[in-house]
CSV table of C-alpha atoms in Angstrom, one decimal:
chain,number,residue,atom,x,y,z
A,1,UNK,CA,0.0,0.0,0.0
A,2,UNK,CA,1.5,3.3,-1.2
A,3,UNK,CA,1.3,6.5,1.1
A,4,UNK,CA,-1.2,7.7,0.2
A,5,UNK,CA,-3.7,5.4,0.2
A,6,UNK,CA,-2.2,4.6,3.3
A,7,UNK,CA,-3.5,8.2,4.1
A,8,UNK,CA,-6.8,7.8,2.0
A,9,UNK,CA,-8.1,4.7,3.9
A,10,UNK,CA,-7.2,6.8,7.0
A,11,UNK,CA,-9.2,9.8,6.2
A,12,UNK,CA,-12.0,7.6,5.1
A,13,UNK,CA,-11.7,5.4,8.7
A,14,UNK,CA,-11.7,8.5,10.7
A,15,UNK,CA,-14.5,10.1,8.7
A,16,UNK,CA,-16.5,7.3,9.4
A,17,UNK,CA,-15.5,6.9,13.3
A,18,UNK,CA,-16.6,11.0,13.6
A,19,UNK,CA,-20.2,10.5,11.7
A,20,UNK,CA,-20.7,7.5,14.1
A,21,UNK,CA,-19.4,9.1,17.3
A,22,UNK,CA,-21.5,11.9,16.2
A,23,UNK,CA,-24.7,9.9,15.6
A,24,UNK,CA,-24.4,8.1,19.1
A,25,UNK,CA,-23.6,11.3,20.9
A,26,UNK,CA,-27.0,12.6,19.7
A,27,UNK,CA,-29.2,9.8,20.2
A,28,UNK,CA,-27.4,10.0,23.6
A,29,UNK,CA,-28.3,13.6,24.4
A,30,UNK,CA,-32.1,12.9,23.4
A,31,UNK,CA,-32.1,9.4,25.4
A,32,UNK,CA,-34.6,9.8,28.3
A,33,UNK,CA,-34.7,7.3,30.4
A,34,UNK,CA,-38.1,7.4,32.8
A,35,UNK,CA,-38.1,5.1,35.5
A,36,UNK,CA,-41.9,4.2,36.7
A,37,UNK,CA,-43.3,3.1,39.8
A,38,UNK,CA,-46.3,2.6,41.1
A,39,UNK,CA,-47.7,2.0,44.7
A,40,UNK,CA,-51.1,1.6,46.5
A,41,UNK,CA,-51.0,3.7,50.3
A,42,UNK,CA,-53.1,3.4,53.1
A,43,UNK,CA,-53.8,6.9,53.2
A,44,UNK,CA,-55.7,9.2,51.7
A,45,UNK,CA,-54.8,11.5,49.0
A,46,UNK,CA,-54.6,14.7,51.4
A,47,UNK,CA,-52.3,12.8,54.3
A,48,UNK,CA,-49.9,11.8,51.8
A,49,UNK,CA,-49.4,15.7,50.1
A,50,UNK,CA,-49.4,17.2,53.5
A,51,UNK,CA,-47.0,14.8,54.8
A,52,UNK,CA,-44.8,14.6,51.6
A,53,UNK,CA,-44.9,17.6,49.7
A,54,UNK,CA,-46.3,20.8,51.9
A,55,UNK,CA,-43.7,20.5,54.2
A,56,UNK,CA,-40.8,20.9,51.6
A,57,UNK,CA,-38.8,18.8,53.5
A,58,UNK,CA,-38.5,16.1,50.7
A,59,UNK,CA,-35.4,14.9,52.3
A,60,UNK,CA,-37.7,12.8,54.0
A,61,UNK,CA,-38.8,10.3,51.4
A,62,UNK,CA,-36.1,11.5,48.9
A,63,UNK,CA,-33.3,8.9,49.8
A,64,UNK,CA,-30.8,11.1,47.4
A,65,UNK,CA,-31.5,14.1,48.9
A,66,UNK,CA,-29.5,15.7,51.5
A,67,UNK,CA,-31.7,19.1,52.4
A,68,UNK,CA,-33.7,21.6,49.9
A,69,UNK,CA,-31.9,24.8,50.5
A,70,UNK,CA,-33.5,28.4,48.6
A,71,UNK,CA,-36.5,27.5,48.8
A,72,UNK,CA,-38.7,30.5,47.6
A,73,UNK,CA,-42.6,29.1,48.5
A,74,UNK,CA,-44.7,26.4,49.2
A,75,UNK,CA,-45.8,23.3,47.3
A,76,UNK,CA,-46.7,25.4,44.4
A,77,UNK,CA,-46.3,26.4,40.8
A,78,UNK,CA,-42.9,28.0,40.0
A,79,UNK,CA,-41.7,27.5,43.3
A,80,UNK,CA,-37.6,26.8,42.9
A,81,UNK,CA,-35.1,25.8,45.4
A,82,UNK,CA,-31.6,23.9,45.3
A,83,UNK,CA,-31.4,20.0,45.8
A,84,UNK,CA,-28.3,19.3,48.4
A,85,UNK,CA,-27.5,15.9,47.4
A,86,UNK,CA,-26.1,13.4,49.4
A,87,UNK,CA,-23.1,13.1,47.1
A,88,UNK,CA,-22.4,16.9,47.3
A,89,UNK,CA,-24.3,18.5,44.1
A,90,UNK,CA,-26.2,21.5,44.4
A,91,UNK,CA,-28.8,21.2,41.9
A,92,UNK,CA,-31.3,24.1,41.0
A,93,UNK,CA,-34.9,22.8,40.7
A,94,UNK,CA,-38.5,24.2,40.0
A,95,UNK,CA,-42.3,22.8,40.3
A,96,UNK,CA,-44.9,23.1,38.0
A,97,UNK,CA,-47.9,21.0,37.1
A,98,UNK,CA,-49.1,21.2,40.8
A,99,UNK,CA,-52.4,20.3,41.9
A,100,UNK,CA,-53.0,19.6,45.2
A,101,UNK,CA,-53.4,16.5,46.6
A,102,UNK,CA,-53.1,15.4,42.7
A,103,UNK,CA,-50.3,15.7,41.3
A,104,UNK,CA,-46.9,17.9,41.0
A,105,UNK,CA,-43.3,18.0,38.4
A,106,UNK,CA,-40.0,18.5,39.6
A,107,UNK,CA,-37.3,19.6,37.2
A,108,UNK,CA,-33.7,20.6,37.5
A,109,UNK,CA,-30.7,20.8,35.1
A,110,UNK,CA,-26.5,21.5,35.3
A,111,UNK,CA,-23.5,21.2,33.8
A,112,UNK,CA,-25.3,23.7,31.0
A,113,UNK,CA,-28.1,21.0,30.6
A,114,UNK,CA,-26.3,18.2,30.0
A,115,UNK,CA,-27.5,16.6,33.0
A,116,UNK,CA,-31.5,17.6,33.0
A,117,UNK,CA,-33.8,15.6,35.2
A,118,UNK,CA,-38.0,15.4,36.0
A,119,UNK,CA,-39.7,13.9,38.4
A,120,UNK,CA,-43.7,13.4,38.6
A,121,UNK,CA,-45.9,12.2,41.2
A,122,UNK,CA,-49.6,11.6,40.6
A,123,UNK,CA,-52.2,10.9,43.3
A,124,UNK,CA,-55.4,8.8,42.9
A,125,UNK,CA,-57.8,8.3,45.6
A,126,UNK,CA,-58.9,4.6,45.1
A,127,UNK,CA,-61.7,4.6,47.9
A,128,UNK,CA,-62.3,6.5,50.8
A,129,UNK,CA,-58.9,5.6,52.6
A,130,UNK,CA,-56.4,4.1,50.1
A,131,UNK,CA,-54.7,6.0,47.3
A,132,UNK,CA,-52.2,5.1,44.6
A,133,UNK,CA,-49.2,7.2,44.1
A,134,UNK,CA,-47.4,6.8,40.5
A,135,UNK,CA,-43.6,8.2,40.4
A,136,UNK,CA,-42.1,8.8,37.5
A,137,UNK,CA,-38.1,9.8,37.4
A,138,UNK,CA,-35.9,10.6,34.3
A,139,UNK,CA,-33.1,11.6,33.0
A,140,UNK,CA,-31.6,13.2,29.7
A,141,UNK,CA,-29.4,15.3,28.4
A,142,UNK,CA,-25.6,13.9,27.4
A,143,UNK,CA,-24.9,13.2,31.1
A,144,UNK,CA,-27.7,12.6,32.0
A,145,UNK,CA,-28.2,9.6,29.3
A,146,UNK,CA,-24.7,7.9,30.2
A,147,UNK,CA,-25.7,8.1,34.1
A,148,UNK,CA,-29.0,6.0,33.1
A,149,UNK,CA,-26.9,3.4,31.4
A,150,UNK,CA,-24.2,3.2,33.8
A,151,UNK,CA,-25.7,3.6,36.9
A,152,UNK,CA,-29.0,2.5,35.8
A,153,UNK,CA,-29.3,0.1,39.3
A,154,UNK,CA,-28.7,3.6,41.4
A,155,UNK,CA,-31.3,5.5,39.3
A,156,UNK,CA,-34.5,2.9,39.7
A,157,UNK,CA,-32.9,2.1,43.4
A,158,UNK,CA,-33.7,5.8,44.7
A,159,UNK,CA,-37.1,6.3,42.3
A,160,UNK,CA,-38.0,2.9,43.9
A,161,UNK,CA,-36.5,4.1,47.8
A,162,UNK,CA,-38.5,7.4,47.4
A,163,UNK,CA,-41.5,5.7,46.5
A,164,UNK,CA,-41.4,3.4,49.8
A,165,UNK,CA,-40.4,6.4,51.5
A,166,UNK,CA,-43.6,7.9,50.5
A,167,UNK,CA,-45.9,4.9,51.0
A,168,UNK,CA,-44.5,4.7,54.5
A,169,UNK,CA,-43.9,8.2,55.9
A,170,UNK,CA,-48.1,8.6,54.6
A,171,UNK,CA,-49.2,5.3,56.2
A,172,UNK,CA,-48.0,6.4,59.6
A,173,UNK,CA,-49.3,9.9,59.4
A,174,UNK,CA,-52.9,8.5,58.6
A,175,UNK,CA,-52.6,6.3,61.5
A,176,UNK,CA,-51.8,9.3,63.9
């Protein structure tokens, strides 16, 4: 092989490697990965918001979450505050899509949104003293897409632990 095709097949190889990197990066950045759960409470739709959610102390049933710090308001729309996590990240968050004692949208982004998360938590009343709570957790953005397939057990491991969290902090508050 001469020179230059030596050079020719290289130019071709790395022009090839680049589209594909490219490609992947993309379908990385738009990769969302939702993790869903679902529970049925022993508690009634307006036990579990006052216990989980009006108290903004989401640390509680959150088990990623060291302490909301800034936080400007209630349980309410466009409410924002700063998630201390556990593992020292200060994330900026806001709320939208509340309703109370229905339903409420957390969502936060860093690193110039290449890590973007949303949570969402829907409340049902299935009879007069059981509800079902459906959490929703995601992640995208370029970050945010490689943390779901590397650390995909820690992601569904604290949707799943803040689930329970909620299912059991509520069932003890409608005992009381």
């Amino acid at each position: 092989m001469t020179a230059y095709s030596q050079g020719l097949a290289e130019k071709r190889f790395f022009s090839s490697l680049n589209s594909r990197l490219a490609i992947a990066s993309n379908k990385l950045r738009q990769r969302k990965m939702p993790v869903e759960r679902s529970a049925t409470v022993a508690a009634t739709p307006e036990t579990i918001w006052n216990t989980c959610f009006v108290p903004m102390k989401w640390e509680s049933w959150d088990p990623d979450l060291k302490e909301l710090i800034d936080v400007t308001g209630g349980c309410e729309n466009g409410t924002t505050c700063t998630f201390v996590m556990k593992d020292g990240n200060n994330i900026p968050t806001k709320l939208s899509n509340v309703e109370k004692n229905e339903s409420l949208t957390f969502s936060g982004a860093v690193a110039g949104g290449l890590l973007k998360f949303e949570g969402t938590v829907l409340i049902t009343p299935v009879d007069a003293s059981n509800s079902k709570i459906d959490y929703k957790f995601g992640l995208e953005g370029l970050i945010g897409a490689m943390m779901s397939l590397f650390m995909k057990k820690a992601v569904v491991g604290g949707t799943q632990g803040g689930l329970d969290n909620m299912v059991k902090l509520s069932e003890e508050a409608q005992k009381k």
